[in-house]
mmCIF file of C-alpha atoms in Angstrom:
data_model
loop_
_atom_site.group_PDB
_atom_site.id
_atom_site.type_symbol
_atom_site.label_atom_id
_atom_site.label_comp_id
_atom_site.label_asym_id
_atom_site.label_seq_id
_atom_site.Cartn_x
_atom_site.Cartn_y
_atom_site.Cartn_z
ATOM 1 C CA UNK A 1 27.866 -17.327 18.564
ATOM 2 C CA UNK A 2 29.126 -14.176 16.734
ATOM 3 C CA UNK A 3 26.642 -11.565 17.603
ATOM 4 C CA UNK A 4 26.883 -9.455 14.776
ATOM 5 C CA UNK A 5 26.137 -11.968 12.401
ATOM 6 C CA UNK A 6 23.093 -13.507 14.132
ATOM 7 C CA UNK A 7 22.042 -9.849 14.260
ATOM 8 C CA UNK A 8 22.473 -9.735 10.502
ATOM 9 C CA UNK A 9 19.865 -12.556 9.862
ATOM 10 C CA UNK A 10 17.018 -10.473 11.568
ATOM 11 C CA UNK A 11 17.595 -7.282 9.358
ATOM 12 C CA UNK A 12 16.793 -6.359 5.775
ATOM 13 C CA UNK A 13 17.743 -3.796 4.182
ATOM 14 C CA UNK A 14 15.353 -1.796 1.902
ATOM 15 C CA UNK A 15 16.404 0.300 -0.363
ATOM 16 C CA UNK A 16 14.386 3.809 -1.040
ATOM 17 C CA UNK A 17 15.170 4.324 -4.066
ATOM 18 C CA UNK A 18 14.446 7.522 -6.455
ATOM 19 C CA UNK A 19 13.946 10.075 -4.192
ATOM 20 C CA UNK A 20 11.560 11.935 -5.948
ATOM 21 C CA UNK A 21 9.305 9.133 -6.706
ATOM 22 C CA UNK A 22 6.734 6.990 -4.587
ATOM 23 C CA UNK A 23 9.609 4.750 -3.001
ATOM 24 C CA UNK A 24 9.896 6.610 0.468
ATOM 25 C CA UNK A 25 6.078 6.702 0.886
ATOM 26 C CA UNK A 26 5.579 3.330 0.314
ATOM 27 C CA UNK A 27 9.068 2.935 2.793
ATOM 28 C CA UNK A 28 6.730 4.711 5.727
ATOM 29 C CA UNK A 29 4.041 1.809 4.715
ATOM 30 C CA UNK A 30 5.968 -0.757 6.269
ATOM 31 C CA UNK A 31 5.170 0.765 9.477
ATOM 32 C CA UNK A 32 1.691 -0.621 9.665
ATOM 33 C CA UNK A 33 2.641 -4.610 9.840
ATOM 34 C CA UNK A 34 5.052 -6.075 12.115
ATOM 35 C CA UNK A 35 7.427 -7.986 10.516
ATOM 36 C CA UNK A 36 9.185 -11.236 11.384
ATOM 37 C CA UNK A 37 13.090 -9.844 10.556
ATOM 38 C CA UNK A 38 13.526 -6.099 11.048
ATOM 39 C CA UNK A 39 12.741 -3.678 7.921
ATOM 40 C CA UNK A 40 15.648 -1.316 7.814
ATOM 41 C CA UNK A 41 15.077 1.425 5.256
ATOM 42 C CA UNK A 42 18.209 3.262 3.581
ATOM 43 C CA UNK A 43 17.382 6.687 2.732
ATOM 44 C CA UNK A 44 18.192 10.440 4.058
ATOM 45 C CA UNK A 45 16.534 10.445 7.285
ATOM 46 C CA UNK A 46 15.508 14.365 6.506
ATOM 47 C CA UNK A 47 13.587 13.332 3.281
ATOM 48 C CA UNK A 48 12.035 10.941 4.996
ATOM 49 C CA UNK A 49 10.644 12.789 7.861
ATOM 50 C CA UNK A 50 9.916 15.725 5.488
ATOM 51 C CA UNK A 51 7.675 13.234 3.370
ATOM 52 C CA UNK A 52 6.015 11.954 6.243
ATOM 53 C CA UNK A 53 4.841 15.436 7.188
ATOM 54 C CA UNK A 54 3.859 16.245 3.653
ATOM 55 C CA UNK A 55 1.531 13.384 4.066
ATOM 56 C CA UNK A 56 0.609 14.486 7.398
ATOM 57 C CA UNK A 57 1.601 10.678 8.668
ATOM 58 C CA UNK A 58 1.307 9.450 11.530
ATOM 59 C CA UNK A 59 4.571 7.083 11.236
ATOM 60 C CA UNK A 60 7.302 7.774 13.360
ATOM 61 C CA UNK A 61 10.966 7.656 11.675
ATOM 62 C CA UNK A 62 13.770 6.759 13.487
ATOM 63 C CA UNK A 63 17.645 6.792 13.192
ATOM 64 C CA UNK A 64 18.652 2.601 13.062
ATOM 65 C CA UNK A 65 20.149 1.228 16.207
ATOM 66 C CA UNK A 66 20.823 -2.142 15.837
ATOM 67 C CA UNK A 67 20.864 -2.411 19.796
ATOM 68 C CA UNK A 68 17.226 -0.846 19.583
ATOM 69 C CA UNK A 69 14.416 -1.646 17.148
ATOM 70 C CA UNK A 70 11.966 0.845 16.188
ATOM 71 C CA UNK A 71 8.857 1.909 18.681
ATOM 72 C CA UNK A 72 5.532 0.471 16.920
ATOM 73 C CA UNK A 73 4.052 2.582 14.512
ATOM 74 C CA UNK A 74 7.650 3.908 13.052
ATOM 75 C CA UNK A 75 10.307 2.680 10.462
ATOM 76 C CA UNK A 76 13.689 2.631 11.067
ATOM 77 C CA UNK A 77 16.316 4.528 8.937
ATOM 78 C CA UNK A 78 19.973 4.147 8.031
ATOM 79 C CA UNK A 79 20.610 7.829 7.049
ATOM 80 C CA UNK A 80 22.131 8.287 3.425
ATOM 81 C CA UNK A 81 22.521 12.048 2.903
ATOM 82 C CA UNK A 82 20.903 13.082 -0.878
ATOM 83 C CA UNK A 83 23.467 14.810 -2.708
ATOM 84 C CA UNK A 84 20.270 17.651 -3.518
ATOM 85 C CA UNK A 85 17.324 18.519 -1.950
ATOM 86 C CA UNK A 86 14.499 16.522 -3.378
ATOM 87 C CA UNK A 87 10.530 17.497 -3.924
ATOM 88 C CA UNK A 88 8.213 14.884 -4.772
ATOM 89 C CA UNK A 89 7.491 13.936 -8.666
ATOM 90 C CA UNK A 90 10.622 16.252 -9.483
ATOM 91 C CA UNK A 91 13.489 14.702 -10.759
ATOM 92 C CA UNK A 92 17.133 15.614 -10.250
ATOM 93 C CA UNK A 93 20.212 14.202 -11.739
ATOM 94 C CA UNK A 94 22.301 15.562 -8.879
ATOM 95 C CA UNK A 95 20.678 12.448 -6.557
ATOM 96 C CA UNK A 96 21.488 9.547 -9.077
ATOM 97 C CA UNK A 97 24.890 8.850 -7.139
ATOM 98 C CA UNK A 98 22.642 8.928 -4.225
ATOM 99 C CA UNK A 99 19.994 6.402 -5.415
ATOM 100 C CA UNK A 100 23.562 4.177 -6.115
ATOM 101 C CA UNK A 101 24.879 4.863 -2.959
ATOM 102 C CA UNK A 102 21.771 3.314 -1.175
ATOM 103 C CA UNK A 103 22.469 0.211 -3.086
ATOM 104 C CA UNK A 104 25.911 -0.105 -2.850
ATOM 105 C CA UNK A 105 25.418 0.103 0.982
ATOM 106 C CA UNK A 106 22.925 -2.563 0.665
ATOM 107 C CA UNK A 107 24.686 -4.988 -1.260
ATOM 108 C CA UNK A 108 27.915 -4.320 1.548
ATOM 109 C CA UNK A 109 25.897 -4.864 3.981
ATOM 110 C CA UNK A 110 24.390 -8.561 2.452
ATOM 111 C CA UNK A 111 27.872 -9.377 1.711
ATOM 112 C CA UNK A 112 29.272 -8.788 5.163
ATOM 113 C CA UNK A 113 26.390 -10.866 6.898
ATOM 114 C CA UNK A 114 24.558 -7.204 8.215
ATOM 115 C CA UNK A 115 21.620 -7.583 6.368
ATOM 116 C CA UNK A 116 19.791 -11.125 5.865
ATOM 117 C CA UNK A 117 18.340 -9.553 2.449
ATOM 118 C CA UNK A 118 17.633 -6.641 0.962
ATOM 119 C CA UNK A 119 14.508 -5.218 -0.712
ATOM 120 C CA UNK A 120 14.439 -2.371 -3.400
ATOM 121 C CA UNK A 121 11.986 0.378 -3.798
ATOM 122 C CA UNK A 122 12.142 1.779 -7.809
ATOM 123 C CA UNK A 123 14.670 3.805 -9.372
ATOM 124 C CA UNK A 124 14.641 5.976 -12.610
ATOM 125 C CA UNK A 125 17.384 4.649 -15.260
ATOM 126 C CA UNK A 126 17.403 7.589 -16.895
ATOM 127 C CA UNK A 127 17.992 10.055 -14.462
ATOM 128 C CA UNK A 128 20.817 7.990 -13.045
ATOM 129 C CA UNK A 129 22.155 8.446 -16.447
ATOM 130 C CA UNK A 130 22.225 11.739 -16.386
ATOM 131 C CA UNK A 131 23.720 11.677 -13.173
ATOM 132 C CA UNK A 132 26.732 9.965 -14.246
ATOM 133 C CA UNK A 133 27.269 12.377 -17.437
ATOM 134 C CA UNK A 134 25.717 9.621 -19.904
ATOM 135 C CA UNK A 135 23.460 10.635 -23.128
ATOM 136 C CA UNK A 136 23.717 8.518 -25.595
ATOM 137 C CA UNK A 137 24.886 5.182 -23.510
ATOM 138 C CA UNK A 138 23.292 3.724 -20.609
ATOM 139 C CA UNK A 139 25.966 2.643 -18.062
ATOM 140 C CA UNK A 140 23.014 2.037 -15.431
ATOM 141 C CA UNK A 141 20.675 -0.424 -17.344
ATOM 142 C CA UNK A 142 18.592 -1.547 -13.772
ATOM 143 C CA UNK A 143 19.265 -3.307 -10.886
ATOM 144 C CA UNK A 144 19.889 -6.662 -11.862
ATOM 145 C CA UNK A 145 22.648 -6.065 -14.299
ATOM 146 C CA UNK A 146 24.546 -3.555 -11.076
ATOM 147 C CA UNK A 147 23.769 -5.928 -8.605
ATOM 148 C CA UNK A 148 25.126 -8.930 -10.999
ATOM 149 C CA UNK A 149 28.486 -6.161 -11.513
ATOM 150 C CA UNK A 150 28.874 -5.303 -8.058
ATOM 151 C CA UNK A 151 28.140 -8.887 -6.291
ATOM 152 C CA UNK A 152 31.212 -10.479 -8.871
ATOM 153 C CA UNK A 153 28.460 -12.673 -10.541
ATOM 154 C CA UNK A 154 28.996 -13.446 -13.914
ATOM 155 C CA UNK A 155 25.257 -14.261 -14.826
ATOM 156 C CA UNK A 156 22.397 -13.808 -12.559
ATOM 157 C CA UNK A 157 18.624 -14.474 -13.916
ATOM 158 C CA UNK A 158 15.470 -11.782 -13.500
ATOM 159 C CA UNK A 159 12.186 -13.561 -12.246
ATOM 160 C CA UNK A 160 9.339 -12.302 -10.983
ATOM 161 C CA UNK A 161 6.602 -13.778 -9.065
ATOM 162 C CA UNK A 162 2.970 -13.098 -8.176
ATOM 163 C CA UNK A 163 -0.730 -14.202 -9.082
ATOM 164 C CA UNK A 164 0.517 -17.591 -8.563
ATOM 165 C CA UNK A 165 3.055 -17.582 -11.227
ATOM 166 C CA UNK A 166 6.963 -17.584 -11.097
ATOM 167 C CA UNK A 167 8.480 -16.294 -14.513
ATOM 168 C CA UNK A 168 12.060 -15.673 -15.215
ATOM 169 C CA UNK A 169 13.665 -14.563 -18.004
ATOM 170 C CA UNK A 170 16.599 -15.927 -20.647
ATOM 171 C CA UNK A 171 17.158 -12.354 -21.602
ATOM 172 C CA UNK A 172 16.454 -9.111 -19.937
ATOM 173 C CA UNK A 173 16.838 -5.763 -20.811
ATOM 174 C CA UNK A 174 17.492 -6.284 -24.807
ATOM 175 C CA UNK A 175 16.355 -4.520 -27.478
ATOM 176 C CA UNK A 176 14.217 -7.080 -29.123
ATOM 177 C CA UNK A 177 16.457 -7.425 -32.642
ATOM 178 C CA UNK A 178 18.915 -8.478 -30.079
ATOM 179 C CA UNK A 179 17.604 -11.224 -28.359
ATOM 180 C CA UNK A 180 17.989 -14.334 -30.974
ATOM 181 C CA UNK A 181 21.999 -14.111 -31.158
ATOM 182 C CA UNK A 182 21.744 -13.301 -27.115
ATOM 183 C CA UNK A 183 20.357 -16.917 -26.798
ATOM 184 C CA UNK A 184 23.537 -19.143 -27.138
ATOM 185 C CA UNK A 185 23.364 -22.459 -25.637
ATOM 186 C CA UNK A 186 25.822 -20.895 -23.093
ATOM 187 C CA UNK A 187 23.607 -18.570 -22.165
ATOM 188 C CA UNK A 188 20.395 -20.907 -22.010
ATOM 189 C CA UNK A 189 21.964 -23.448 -19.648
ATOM 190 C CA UNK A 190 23.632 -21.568 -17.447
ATOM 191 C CA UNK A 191 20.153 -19.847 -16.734
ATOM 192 C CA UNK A 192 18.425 -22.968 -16.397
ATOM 193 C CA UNK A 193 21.056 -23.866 -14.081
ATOM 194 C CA UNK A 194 20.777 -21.325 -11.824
ATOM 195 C CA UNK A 195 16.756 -21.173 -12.283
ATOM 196 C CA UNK A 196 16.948 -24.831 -11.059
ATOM 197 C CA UNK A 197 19.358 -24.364 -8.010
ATOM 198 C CA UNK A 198 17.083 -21.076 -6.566
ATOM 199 C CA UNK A 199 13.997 -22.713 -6.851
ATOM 200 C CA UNK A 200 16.038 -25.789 -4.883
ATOM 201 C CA UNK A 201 17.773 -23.143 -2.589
ATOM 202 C CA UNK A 202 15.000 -20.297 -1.847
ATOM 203 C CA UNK A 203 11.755 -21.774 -2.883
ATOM 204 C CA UNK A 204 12.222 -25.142 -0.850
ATOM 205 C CA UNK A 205 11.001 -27.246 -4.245
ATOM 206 C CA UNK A 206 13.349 -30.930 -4.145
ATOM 207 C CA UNK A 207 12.800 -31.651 -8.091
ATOM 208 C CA UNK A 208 11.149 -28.049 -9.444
ATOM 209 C CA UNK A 209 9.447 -28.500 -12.910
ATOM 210 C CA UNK A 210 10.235 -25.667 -15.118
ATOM 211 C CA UNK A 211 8.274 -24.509 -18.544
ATOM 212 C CA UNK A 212 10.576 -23.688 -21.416
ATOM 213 C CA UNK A 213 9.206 -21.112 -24.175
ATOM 214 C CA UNK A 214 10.411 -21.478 -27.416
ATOM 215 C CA UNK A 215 11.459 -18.140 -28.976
ATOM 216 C CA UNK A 216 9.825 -17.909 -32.178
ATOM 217 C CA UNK A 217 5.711 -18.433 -33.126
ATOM 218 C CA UNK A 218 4.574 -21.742 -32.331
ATOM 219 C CA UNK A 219 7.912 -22.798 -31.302
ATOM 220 C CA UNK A 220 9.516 -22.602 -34.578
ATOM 221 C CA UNK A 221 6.842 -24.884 -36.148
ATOM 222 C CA UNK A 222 9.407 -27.686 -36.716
ATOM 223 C CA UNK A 223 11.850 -25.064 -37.997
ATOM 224 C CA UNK A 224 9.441 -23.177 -40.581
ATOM 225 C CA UNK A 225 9.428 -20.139 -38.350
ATOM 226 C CA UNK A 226 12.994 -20.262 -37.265
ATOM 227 C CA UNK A 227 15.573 -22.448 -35.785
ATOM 228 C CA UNK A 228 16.547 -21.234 -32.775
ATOM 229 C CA UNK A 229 14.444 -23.903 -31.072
ATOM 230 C CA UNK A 230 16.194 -26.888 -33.377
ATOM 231 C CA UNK A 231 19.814 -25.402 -33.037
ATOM 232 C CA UNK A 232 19.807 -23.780 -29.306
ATOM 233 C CA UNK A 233 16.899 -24.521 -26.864
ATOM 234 C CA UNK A 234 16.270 -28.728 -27.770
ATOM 235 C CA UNK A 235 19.807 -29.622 -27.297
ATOM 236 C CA UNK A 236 20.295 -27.842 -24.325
ATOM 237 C CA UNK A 237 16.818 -29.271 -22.786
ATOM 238 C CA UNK A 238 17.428 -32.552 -23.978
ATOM 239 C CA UNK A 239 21.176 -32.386 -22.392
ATOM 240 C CA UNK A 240 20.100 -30.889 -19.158
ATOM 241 C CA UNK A 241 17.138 -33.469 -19.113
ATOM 242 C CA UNK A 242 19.730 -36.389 -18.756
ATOM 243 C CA UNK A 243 21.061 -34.793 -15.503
ATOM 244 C CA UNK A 244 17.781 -35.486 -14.315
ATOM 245 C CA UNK A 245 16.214 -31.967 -14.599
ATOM 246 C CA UNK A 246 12.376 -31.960 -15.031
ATOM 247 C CA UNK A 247 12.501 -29.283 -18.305
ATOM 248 C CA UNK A 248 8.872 -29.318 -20.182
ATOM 249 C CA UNK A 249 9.528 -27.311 -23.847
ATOM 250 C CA UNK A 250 10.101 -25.589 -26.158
ATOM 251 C CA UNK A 251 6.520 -25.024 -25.784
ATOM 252 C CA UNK A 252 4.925 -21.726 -28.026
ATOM 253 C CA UNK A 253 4.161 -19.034 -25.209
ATOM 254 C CA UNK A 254 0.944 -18.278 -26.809
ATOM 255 C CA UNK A 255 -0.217 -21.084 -25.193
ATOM 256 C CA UNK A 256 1.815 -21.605 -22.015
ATOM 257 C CA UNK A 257 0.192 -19.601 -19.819
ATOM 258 C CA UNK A 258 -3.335 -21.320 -19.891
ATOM 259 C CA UNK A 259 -4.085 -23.387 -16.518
ATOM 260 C CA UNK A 260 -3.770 -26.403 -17.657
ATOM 261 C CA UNK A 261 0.008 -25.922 -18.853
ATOM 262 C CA UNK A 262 1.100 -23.880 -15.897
ATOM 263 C CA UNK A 263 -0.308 -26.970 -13.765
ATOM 264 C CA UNK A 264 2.279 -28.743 -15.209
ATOM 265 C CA UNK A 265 5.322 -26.871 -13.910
ATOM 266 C CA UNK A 266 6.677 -24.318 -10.800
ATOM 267 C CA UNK A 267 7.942 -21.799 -12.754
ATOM 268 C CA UNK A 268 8.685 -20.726 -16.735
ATOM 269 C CA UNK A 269 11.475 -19.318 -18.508
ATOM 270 C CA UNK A 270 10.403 -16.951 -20.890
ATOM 271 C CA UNK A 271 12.681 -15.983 -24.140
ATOM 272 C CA UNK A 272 13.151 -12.157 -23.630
ATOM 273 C CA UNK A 273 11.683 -9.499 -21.084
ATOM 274 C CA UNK A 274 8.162 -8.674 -22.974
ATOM 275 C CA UNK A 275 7.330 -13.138 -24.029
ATOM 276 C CA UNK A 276 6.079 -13.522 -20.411
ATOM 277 C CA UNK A 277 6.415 -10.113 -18.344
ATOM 278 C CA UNK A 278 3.235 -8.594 -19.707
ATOM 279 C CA UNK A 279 1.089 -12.326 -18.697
ATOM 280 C CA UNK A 280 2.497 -12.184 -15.189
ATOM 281 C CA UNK A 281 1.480 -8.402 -14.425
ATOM 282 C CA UNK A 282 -1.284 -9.043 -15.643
ATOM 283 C CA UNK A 283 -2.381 -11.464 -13.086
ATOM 284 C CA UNK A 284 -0.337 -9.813 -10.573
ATOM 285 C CA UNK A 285 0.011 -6.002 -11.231
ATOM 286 C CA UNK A 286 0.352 -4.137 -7.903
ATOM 287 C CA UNK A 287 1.619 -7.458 -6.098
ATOM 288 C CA UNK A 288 4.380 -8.774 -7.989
ATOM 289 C CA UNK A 289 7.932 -9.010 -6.862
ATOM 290 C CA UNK A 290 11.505 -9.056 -9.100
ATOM 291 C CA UNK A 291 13.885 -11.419 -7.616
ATOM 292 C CA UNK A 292 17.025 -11.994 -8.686
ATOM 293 C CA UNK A 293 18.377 -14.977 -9.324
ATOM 294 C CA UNK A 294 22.010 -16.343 -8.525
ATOM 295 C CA UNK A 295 23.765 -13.448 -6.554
ATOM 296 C CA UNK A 296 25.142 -14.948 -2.928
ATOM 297 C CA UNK A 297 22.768 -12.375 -1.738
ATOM 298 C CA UNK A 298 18.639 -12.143 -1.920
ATOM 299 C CA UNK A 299 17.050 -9.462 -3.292
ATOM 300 C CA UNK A 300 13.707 -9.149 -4.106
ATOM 301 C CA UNK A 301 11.916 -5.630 -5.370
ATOM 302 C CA UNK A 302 8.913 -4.016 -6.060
ATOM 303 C CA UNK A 303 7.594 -4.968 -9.546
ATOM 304 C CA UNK A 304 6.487 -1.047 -10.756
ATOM 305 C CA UNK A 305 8.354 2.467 -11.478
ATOM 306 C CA UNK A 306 8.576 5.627 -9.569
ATOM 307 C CA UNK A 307 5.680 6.915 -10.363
ATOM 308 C CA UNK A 308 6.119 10.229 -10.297
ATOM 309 C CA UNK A 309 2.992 11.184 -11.058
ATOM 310 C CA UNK A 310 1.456 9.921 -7.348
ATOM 311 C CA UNK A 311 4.524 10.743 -5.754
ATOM 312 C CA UNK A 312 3.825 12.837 -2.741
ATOM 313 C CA UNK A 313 0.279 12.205 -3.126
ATOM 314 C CA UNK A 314 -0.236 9.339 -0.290
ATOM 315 C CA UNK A 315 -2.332 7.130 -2.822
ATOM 316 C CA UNK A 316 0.698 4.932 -3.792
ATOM 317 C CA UNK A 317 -0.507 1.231 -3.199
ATOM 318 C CA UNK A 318 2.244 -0.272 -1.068
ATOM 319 C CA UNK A 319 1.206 -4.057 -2.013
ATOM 320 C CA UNK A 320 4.308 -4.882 -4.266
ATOM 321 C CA UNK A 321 6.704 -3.347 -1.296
ATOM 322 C CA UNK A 322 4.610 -5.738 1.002
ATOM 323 C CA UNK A 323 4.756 -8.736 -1.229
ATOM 324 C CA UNK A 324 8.350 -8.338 -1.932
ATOM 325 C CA UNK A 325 9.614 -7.722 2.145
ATOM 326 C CA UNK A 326 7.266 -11.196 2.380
ATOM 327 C CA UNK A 327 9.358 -13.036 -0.392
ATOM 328 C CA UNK A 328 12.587 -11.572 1.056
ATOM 329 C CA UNK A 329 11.790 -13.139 4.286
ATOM 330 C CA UNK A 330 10.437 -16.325 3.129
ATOM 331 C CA UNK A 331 13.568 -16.440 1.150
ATOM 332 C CA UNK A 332 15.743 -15.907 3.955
ATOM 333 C CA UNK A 333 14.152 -18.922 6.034
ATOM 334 C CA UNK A 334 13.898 -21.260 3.525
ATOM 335 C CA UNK A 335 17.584 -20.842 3.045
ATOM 336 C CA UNK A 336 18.574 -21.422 6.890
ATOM 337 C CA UNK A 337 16.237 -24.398 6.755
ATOM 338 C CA UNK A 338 18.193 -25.885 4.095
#
């Protein structure tokens, strides 16, 4: 048996994200559960402790060994060093290379077989941005479009689960005039593909029933409203339906998400970010997770911002983190089981 690797299957990497925000107090959370695979948190080990103490916590945070887990009652640490020192709800531009070097060591790590997963705390887009000299252009647009980039995958899909609901998402982060030539019937089945094969893959469902939105009002309205659903989304259902998919649509998404349709299906694929997003926080605001979809890695993250404005304050609510080191897991056994 190669050690290292069956090491690597009882680790998972978690990513701490903006360092000014709530993501390393919520990291010190994790402390209070024990865990069936081994939370490793990436961060500076310095900011860390210094946020503990600011907290007056009672955590303990250790340097990772892999040859020695944690004592209970602390969290482990790969140490990162910040580029800048950083004080809570203050953001610097000189630590957006640092928030990117935390998840490029992830991702390694997941590729090499360290890590069985990894989870990720929030960053701030823009201050990345300004990190990397950008004004007017956004050359970091969120994780799922650098993990996509740096994992070699040419399409990976966004979905996010919680209050019972799994939604994921034809388009992500688009302005909205963009999204109707962004749905090509490329596009459309490759994400149903890979929706299809995860849910298979990490979600143990044999023949997973998925919810199609149309893009438009009432689903076009037999064309009166648009065509998008006549030209694009039919033909690709109706072709994917003779593979044998179970594919329920175009239905209108004003009246998807009412029990009676969602009883119908295991997940839906929503149009663009803002069709099914705002329904599913909704129901699960505090406690929903962002996976991603289609990478040879998992990665699940928390599904809120930095939050700047509690950062430092120890009234963060570490559900989401919880909720999305849970999927991670679940994830990761559902896989080996397969």
């Amino acid at each position: 048996m190669n050690v290292a690797a069956e090491a690597g299957r009882r680790l998972v990497a978690i990513t701490s994200g903006e360092p000014a925000g709530v993501g390393p107090e919520l990291c010190l959370r994790l402390a209070e559960r024990a865990w069936p695979l081994r939370p490793v948190v990436l961060a500076d080990i310095g900011l860390m402790r210094a946020r503990a103490a600011a907290l007056d916590s009672a955590v303990g945070v250790v340097e990772f060994d892999a040859a020695r887990p944690a004592p209970e009652g602390a969290v482990e640490v790969l140490h990162l060093p910040l580029a800048a020192p950083s004080r809570a709800g203050v953001l610097d531009p000189a630590n957006g290379a640092y928030v990117l070097r935390l998840l490029d060591r992830a991702i390694a790590g997941c590729l090499q077989g360290e890590f069985a997963a990894m989870v990720t705390a929030p960053v701030h887009k823009g201050v990345i941005c300004e990190g990397l000299g950008a004004h007017e252009t956004m050359p970091f647009t969120g994780h799922t479009e650098y993990l996509a980039e740096h994992t070699g995958t040419p399409r990976v899909v966004m979905m996010l689960v919680g209050g019972g609901l799994r939604v994921a998402l034809a388009t992500t982060h688009l302005p909205l005039a963009a999204v109707p030539a962004a749905i090509t019937p490329q596009v459309l089945e490759e994400t149903l593909r890979i929706l299809h094969a995860d849910l298979r893959r990490h979600f143990g469902l044999a023949a997973p029933r998925i919810l199609v939105a149309g893009l438009n009002p009432h689903a076009g309205e037999g064309g009166h409203m648009g065509r998008e659903e006549i030209d694009v989304i039919i033909p690709v259902l109706e072709r994917l339906r003779a593979e044998g998919m179970q594919l329920v649509g175009p239905l209108p998404a004003d009246t998807l998400f009412v029990p009676h349709t969602l009883a119908q299906g295991d997940a839906v694929l929503a149009m663009y970010h803002d069709q099914g997003l705002p329904v599913l926080k909704h129901a699960s605001f505090g406690g929903g997770v962002n996976v991603t979809l289609g990478l040879p890695i998992i990665r699940t993250s928390v599904d809120h911002g930095t939050a700047l404005d509690l950062a430092g304050s120890g009234r963060a609510d570490p559900g989401s983190l919880f909720a999305a080191l849970e999927l991670a897991i679940a994830m990761t056994q559902a896989r080996a089981a397969a």
